[in-house]
Coordinates of N, CA and C in Angstrom, one line a residue:
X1 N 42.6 -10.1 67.6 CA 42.9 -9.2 68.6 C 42.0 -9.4 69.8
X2 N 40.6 -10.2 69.5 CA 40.0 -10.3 70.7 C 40.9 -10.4 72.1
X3 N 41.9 -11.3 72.8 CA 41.9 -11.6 73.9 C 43.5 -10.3 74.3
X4 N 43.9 -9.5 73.3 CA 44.3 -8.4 73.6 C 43.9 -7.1 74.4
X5 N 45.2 -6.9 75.4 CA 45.0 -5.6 76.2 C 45.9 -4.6 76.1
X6 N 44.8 -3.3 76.0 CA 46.0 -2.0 75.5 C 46.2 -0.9 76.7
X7 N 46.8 -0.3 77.2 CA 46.9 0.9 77.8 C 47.3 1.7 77.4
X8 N 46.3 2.9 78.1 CA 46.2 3.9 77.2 C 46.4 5.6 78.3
X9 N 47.5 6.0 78.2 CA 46.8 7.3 79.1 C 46.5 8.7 78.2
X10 N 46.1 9.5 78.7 CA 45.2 10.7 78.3 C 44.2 10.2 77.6
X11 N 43.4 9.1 78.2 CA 42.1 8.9 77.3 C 41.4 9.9 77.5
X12 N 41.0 11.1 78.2 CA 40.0 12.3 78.5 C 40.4 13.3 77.1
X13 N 41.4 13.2 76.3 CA 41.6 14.3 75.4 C 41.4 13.3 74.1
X14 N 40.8 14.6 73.2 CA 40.9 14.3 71.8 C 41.3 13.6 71.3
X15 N 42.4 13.7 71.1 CA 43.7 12.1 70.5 C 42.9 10.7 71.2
X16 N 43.4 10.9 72.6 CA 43.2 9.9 73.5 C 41.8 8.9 73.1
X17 N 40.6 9.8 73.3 CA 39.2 9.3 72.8 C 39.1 8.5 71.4
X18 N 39.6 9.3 70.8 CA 39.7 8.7 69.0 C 40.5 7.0 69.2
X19 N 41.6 7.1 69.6 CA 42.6 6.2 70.0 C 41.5 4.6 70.8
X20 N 41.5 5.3 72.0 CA 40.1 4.0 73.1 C 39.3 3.4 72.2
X21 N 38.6 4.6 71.2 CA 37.2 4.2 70.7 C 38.0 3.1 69.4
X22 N 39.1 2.9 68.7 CA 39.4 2.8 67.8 C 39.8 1.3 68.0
X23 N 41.0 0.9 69.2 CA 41.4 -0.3 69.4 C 40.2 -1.0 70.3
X24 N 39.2 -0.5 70.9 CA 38.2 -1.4 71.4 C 37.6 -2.1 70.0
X25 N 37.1 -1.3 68.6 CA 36.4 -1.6 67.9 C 37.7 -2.8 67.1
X26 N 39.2 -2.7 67.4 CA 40.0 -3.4 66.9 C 40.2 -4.7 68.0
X27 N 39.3 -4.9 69.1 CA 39.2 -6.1 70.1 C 39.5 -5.9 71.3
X28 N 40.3 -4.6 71.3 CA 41.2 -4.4 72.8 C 40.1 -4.2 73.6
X29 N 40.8 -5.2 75.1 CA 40.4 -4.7 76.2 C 41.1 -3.4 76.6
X30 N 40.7 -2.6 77.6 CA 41.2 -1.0 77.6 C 41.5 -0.6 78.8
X31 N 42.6 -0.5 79.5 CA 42.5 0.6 80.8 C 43.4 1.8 80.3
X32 N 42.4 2.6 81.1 CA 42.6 3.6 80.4 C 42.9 5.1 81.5
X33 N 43.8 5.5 81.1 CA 44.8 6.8 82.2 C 44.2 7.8 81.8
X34 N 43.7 8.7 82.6 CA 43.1 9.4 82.1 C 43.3 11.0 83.9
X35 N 43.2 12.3 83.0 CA 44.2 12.8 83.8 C 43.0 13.5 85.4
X36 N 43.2 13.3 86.4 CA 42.1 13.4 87.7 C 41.1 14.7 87.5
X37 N 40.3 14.8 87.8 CA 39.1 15.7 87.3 C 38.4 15.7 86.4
X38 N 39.4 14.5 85.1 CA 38.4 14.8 83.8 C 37.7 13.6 83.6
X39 N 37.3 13.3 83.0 CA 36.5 12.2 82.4 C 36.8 11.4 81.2
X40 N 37.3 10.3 81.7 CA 37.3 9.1 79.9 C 36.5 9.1 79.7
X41 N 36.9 8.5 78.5 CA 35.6 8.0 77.4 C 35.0 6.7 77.9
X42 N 33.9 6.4 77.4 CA 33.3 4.8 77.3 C 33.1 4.6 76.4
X43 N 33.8 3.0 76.2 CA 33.8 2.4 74.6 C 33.5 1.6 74.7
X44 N 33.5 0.7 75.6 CA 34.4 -0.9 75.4 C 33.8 -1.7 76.8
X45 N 33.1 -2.5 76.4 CA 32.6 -3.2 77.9 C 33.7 -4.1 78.9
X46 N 34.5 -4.3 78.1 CA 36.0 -4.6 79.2 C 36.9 -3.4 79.1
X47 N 36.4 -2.2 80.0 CA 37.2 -1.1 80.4 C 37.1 -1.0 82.0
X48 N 38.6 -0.4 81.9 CA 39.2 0.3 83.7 C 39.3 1.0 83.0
X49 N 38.6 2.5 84.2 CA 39.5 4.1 83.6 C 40.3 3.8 85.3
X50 N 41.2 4.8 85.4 CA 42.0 5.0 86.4 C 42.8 6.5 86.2
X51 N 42.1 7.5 87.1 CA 42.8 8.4 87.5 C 44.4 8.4 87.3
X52 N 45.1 9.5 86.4 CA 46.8 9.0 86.7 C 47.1 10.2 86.1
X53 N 48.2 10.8 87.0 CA 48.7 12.0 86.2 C 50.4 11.3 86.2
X54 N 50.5 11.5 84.8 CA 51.8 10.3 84.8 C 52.8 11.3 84.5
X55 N 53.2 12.6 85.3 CA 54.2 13.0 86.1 C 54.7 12.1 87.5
X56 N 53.8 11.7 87.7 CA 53.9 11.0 89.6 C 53.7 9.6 88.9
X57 N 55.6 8.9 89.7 CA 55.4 7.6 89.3 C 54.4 6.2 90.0
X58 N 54.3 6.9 91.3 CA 53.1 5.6 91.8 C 51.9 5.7 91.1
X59 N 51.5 6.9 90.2 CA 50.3 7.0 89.9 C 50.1 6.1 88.5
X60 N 51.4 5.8 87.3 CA 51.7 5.3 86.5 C 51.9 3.6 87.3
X61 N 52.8 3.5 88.3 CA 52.4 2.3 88.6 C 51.0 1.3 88.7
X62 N 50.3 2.6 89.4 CA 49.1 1.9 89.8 C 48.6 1.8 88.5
X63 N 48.2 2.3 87.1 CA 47.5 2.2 86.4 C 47.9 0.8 85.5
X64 N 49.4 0.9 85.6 CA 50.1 -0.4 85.1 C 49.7 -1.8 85.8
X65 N 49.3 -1.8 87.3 CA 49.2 -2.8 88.1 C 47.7 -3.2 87.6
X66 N 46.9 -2.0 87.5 CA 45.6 -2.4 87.6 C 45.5 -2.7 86.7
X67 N 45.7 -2.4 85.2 CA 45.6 -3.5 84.3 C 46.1 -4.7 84.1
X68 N 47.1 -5.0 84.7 CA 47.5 -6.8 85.2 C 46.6 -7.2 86.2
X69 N 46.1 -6.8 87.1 CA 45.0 -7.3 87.8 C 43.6 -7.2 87.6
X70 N 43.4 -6.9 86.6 CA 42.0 -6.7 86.0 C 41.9 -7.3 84.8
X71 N 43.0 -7.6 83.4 CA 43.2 -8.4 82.4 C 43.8 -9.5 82.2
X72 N 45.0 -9.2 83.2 CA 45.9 -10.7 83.3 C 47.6 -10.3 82.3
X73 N 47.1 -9.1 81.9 CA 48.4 -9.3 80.8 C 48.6 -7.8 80.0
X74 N 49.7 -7.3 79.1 CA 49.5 -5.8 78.2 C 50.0 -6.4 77.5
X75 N 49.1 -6.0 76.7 CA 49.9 -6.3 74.8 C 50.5 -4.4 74.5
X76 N 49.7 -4.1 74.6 CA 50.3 -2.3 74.0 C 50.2 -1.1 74.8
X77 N 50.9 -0.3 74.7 CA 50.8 0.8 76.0 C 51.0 2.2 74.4
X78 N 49.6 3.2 74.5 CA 50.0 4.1 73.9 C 49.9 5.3 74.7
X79 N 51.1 6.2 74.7 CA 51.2 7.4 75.4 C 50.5 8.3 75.0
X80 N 49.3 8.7 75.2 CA 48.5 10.1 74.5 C 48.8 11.4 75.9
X81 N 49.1 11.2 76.8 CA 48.8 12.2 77.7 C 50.0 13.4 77.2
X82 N 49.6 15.0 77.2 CA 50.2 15.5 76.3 C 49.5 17.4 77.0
X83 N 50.8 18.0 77.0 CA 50.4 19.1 77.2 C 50.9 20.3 76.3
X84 N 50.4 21.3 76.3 CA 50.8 22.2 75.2 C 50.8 23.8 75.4
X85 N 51.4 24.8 76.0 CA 51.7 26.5 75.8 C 52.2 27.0 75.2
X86 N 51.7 28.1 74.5 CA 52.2 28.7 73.4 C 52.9 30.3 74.0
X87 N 54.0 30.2 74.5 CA 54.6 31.3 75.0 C 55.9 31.7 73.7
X88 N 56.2 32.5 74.4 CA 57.8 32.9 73.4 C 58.5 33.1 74.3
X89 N 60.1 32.1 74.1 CA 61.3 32.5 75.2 C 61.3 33.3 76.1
X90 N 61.2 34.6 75.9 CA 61.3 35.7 76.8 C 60.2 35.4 77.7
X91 N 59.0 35.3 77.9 CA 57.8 34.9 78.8 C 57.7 33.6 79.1
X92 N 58.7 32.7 78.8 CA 58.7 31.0 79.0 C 59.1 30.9 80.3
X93 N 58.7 30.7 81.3 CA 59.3 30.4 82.9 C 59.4 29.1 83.2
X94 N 60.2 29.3 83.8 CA 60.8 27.4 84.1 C 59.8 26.6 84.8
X95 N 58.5 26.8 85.4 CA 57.7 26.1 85.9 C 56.7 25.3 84.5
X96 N 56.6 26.4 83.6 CA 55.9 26.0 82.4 C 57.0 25.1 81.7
X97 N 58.3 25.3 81.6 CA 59.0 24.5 80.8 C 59.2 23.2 81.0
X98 N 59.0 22.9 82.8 CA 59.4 21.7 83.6 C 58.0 21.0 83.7
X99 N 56.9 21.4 83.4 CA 55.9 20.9 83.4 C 55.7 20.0 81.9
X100 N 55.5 20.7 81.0 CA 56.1 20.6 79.4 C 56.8 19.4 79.6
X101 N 57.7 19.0 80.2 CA 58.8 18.2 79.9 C 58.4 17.1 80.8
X102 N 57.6 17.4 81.6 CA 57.4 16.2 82.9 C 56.4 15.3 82.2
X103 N 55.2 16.2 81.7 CA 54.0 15.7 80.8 C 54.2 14.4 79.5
X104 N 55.3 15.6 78.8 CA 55.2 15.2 77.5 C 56.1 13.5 77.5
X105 N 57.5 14.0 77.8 CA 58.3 12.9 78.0 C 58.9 12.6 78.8
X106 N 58.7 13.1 80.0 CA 58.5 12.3 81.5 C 58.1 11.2 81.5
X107 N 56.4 11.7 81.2 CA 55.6 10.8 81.5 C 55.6 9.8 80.3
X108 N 56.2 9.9 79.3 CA 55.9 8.6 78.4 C 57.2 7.7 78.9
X109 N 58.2 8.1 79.5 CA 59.5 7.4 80.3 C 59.0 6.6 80.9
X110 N 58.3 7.1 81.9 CA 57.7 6.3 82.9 C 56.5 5.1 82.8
X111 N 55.8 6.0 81.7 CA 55.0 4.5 81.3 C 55.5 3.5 80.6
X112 N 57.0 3.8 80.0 CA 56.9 2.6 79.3 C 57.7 1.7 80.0
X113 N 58.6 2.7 80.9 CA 59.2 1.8 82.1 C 58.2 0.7 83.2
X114 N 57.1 1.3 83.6 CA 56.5 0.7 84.5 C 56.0 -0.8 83.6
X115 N 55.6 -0.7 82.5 CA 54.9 -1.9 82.0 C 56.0 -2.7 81.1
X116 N 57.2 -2.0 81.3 CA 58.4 -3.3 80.1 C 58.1 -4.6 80.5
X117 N 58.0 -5.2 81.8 CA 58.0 -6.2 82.3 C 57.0 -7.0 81.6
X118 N 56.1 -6.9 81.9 CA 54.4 -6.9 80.8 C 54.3 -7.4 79.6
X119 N 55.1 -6.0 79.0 CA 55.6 -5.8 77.4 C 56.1 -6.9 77.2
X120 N 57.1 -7.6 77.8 CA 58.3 -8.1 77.2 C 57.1 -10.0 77.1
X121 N 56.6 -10.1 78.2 CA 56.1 -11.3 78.6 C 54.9 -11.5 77.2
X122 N 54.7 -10.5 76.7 CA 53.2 -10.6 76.0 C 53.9 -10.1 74.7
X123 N 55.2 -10.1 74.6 CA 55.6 -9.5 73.0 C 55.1 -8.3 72.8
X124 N 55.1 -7.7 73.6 CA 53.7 -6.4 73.2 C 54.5 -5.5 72.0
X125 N 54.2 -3.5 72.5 CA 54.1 -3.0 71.6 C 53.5 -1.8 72.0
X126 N 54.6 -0.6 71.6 CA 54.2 0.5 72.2 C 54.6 1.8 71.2
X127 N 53.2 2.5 71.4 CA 53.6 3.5 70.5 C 53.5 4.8 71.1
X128 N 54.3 6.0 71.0 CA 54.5 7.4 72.0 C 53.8 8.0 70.7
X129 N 53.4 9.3 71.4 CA 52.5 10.3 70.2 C 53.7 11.5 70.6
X130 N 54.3 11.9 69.6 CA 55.7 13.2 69.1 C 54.6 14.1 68.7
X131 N 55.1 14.7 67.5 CA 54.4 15.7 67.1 C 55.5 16.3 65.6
X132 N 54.3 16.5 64.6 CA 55.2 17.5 63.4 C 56.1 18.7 64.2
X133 N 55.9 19.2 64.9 CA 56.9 20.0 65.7 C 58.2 19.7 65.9
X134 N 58.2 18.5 66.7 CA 59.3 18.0 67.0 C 60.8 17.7 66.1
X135 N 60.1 17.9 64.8 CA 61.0 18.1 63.3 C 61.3 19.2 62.9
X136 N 60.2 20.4 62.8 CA 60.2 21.6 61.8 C 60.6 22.6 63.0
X137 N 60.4 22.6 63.9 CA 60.5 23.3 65.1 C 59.1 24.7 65.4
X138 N 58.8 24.7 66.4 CA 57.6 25.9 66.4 C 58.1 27.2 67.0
X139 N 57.2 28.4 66.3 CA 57.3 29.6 67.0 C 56.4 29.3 68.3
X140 N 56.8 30.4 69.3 CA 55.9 30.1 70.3 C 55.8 29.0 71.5
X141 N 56.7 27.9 71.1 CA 56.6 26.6 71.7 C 57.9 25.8 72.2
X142 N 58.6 26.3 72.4 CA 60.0 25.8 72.7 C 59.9 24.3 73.8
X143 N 59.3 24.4 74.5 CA 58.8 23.5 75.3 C 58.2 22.1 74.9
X144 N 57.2 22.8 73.8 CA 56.4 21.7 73.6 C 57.6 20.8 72.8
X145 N 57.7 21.8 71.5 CA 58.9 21.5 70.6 C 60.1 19.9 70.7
X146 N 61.1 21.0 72.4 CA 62.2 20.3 72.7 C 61.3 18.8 73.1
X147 N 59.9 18.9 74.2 CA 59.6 17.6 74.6 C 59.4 16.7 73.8
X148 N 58.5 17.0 72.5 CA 58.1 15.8 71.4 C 59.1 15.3 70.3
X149 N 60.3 16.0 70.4 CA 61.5 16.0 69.8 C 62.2 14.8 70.5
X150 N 62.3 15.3 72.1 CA 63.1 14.0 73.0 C 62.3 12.5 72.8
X151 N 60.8 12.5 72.9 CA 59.5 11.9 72.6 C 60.1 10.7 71.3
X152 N 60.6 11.4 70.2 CA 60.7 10.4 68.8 C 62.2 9.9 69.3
X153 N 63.0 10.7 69.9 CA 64.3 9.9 70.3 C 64.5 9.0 71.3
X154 N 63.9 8.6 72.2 CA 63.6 8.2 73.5 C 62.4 6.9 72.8
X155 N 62.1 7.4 72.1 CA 61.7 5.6 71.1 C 62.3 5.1 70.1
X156 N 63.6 6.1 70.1 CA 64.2 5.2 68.9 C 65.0 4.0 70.3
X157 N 65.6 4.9 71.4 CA 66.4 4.6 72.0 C 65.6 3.3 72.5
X158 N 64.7 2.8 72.9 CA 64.0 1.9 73.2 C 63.5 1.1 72.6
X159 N 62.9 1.5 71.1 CA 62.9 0.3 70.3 C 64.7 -0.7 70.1
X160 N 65.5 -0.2 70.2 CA 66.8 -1.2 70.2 C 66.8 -2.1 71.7
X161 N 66.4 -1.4 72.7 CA 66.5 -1.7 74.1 C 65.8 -2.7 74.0
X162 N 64.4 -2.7 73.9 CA 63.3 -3.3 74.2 C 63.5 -4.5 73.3
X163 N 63.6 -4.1 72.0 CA 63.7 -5.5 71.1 C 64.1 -6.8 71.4
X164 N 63.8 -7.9 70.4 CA 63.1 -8.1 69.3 C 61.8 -8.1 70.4
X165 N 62.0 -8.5 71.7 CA 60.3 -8.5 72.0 C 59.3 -7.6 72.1
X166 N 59.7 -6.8 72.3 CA 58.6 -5.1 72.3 C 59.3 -4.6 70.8
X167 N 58.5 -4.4 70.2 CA 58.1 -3.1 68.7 C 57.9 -1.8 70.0
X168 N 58.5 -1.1 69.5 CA 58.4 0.3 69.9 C 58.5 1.7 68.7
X169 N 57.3 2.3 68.1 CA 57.2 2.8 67.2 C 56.4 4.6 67.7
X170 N 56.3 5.7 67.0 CA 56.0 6.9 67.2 C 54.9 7.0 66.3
X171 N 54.1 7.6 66.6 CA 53.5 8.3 65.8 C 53.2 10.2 66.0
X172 N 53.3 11.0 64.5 CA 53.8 12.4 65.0 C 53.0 13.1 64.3
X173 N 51.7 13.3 65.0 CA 50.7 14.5 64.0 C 51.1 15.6 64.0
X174 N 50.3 16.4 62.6 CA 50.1 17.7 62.1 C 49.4 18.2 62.9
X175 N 49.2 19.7 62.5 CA 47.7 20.1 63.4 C 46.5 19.4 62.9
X176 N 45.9 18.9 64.7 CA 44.8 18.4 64.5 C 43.6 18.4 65.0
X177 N 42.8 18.7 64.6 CA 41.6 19.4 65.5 C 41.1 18.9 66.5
X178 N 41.4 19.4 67.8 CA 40.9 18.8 69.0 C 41.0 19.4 70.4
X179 N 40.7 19.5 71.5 CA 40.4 20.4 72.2 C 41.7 21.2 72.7
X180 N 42.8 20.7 72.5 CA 44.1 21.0 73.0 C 44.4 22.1 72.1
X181 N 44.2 21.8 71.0 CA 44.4 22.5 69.5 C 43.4 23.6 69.6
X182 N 42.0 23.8 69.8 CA 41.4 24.4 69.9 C 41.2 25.8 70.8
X183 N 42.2 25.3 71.6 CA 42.4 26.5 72.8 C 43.2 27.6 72.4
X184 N 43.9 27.2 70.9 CA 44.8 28.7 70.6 C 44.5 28.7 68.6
X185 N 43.1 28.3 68.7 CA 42.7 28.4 67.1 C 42.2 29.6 66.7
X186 N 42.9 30.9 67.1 CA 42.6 31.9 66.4 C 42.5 31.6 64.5
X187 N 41.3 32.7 63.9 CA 41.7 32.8 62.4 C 42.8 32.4 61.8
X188 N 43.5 33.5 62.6 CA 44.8 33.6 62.0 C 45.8 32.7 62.4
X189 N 46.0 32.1 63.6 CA 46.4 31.0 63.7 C 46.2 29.8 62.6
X190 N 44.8 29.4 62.6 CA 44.7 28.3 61.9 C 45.1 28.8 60.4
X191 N 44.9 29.5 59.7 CA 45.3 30.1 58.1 C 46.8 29.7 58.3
X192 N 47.8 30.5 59.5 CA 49.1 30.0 59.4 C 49.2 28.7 59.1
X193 N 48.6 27.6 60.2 CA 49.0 26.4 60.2 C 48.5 25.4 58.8
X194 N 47.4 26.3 58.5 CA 46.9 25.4 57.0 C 47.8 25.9 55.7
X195 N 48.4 26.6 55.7 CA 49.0 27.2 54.7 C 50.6 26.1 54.5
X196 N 50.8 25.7 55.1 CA 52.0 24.9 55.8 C 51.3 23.5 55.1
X197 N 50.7 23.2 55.1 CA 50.3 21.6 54.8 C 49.7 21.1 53.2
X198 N 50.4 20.4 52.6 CA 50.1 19.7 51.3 C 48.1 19.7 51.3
X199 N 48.2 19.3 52.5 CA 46.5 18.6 52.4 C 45.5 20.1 52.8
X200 N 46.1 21.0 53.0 CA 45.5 22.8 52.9 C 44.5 22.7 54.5
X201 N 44.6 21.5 55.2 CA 43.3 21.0 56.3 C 43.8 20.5 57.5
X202 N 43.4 20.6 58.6 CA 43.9 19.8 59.7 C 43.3 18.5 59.8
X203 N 43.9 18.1 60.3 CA 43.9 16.5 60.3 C 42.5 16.1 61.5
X204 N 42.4 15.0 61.8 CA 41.3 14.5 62.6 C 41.3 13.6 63.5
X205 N 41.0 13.3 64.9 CA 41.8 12.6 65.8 C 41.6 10.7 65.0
X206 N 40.6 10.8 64.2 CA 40.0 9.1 63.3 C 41.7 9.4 63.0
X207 N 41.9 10.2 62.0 CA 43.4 9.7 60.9 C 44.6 9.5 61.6
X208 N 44.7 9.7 63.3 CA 45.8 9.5 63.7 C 45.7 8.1 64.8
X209 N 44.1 8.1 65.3 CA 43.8 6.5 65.7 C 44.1 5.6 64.4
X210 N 44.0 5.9 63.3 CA 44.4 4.5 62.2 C 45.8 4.1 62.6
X211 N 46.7 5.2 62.6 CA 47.9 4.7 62.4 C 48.3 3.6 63.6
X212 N 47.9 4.9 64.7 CA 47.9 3.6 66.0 C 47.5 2.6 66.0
X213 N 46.1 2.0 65.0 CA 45.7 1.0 65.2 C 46.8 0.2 64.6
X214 N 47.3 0.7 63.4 CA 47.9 -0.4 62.4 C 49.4 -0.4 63.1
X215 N 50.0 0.3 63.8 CA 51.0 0.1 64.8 C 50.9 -1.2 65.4
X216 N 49.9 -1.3 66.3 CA 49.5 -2.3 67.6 C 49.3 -2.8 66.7
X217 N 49.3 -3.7 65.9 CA 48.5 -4.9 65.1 C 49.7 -5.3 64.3
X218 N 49.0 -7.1 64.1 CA 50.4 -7.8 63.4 C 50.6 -7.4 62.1
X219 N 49.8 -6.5 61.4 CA 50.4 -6.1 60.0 C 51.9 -5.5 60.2
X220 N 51.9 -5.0 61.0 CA 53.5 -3.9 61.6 C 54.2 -4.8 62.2
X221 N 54.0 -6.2 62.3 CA 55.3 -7.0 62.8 C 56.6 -6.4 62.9
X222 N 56.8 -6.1 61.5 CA 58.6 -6.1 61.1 C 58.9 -4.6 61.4
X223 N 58.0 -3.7 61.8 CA 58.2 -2.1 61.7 C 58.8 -2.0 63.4
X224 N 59.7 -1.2 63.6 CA 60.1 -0.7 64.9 C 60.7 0.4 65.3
X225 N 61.0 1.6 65.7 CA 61.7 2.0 65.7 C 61.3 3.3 64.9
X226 N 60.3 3.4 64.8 CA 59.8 4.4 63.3 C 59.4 5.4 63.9
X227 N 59.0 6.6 63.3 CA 57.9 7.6 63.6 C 56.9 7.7 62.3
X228 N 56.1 7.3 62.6 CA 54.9 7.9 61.5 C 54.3 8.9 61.4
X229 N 54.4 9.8 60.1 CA 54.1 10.9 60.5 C 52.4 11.5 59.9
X230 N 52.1 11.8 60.4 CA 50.5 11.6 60.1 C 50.2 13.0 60.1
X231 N 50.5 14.0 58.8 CA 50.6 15.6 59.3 C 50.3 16.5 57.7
X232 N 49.4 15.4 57.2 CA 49.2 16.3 56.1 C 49.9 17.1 55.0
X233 N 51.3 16.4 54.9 CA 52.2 17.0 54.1 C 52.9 18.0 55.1
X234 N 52.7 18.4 56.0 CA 53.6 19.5 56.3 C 54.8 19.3 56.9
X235 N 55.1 18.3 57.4 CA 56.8 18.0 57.4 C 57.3 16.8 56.8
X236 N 58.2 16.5 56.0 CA 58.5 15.1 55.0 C 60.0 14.6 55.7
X237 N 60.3 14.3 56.6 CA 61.6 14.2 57.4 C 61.9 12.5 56.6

């Protein structure tokens, strides 16, 4: 995998970091989307970060461009950028719902639109991050829910499109500890969500970079079209 290049957006969040740190140590070069204000990670001495809030399509273009003009090529594009409010219907307002939806699977539309061209030339390979939600359905989250739901369909729909030369695969965590997660880990919250899961624990952003790694890599040749679900027993779909 040395002379491989991955893009990556939401490298500033949890998932994201775990993810960077994980295909660098797997050879990738890395540019990396990361959302304006925050700060990527540093992993990897062949890295671009690049500002991108991939609601706005020039901003996904540009991130797409600058990794063809800084590497030469994309082998993998993984969508980490990801938002999450925990409302209930009645207090759900259409600004929060349209945001939710611009984030989650807007913006993975758009990235994997901007770099098919890329993909297709380099055989690449692209994996969207869903969510156990998107199966079992959440209290609280209709938004997040409906987006990471469209998220695993919207890659099935594209692994057919894209094929045989782009692998287009999902991966769909449980709860998992990380700063997004963290922002509504009351007690009682977390006891709900651990009670729900075979493995009694939340998961960790390491066990959901493996899967990605072994996505992007030629052990998954023949896999396409999938979601893996990385969630501790708590949904068996």
């Amino acid at each position: 995998m040395t002379e491989r290049v991955a893009v990556l957006t939401g490298a500033d969040g949890g998932l994201g970091r775990a993810v960077a740190e994980r295909l660098s140590k797997d050879g990738f070069s890395l540019t990396l989307g990361y959302h304006p204000g925050s700060d990527p990670v540093r992993c990897a001495d062949r890295q671009i970060a690049v500002a991108t809030d991939v609601t706005r399509e020039d901003d996904v273009a540009q991130l797409i461009t600058t990794a063809v003009e800084s590497f030469g090529r994309i082998d993998a594009v993984v969508t980490l950028a990801g938002v999450m409010e925990q409302t209930l219907i009645d207090g759900l307002d259409l600004a929060t719902w349209n945001q939710t939806l611009a984030v989650n699977l807007t913006g993975t539309f758009l990235c994997i639109k901007a770099a098919a061209e890329e993909l297709r030339k380099a055989a690449g390979t692209v994996v969207t991050i869903g969510s156990q939600l998107g199966y079992t359905g959440g209290i609280n989250c209709a938004a997040y829910t409906a987006s990471k739901a469209g998220v695993s369909g919207l890659t099935r729909a594209l692994a057919r499109e894209l094929g045989p030369e782009v692998r287009v695969n999902c991966v769909a965590p449980g709860p998992i500890t990380t700063p997004m997660t963290a922002e509504h880990a009351t007690p009682e919250w977390v006891a709900q969500k651990t009670r729900q899961l075979v493995m009694g624990r939340f998961g960790v952003p390491d066990e959901v970079a493996s899967a990605v790694s072994w996505l992007v890599g030629d052990e998954a040749s023949y896999v396409t079209g999938q979601t893996i679900h990385v969630n501790g027993g708590g949904a068996m779909p």
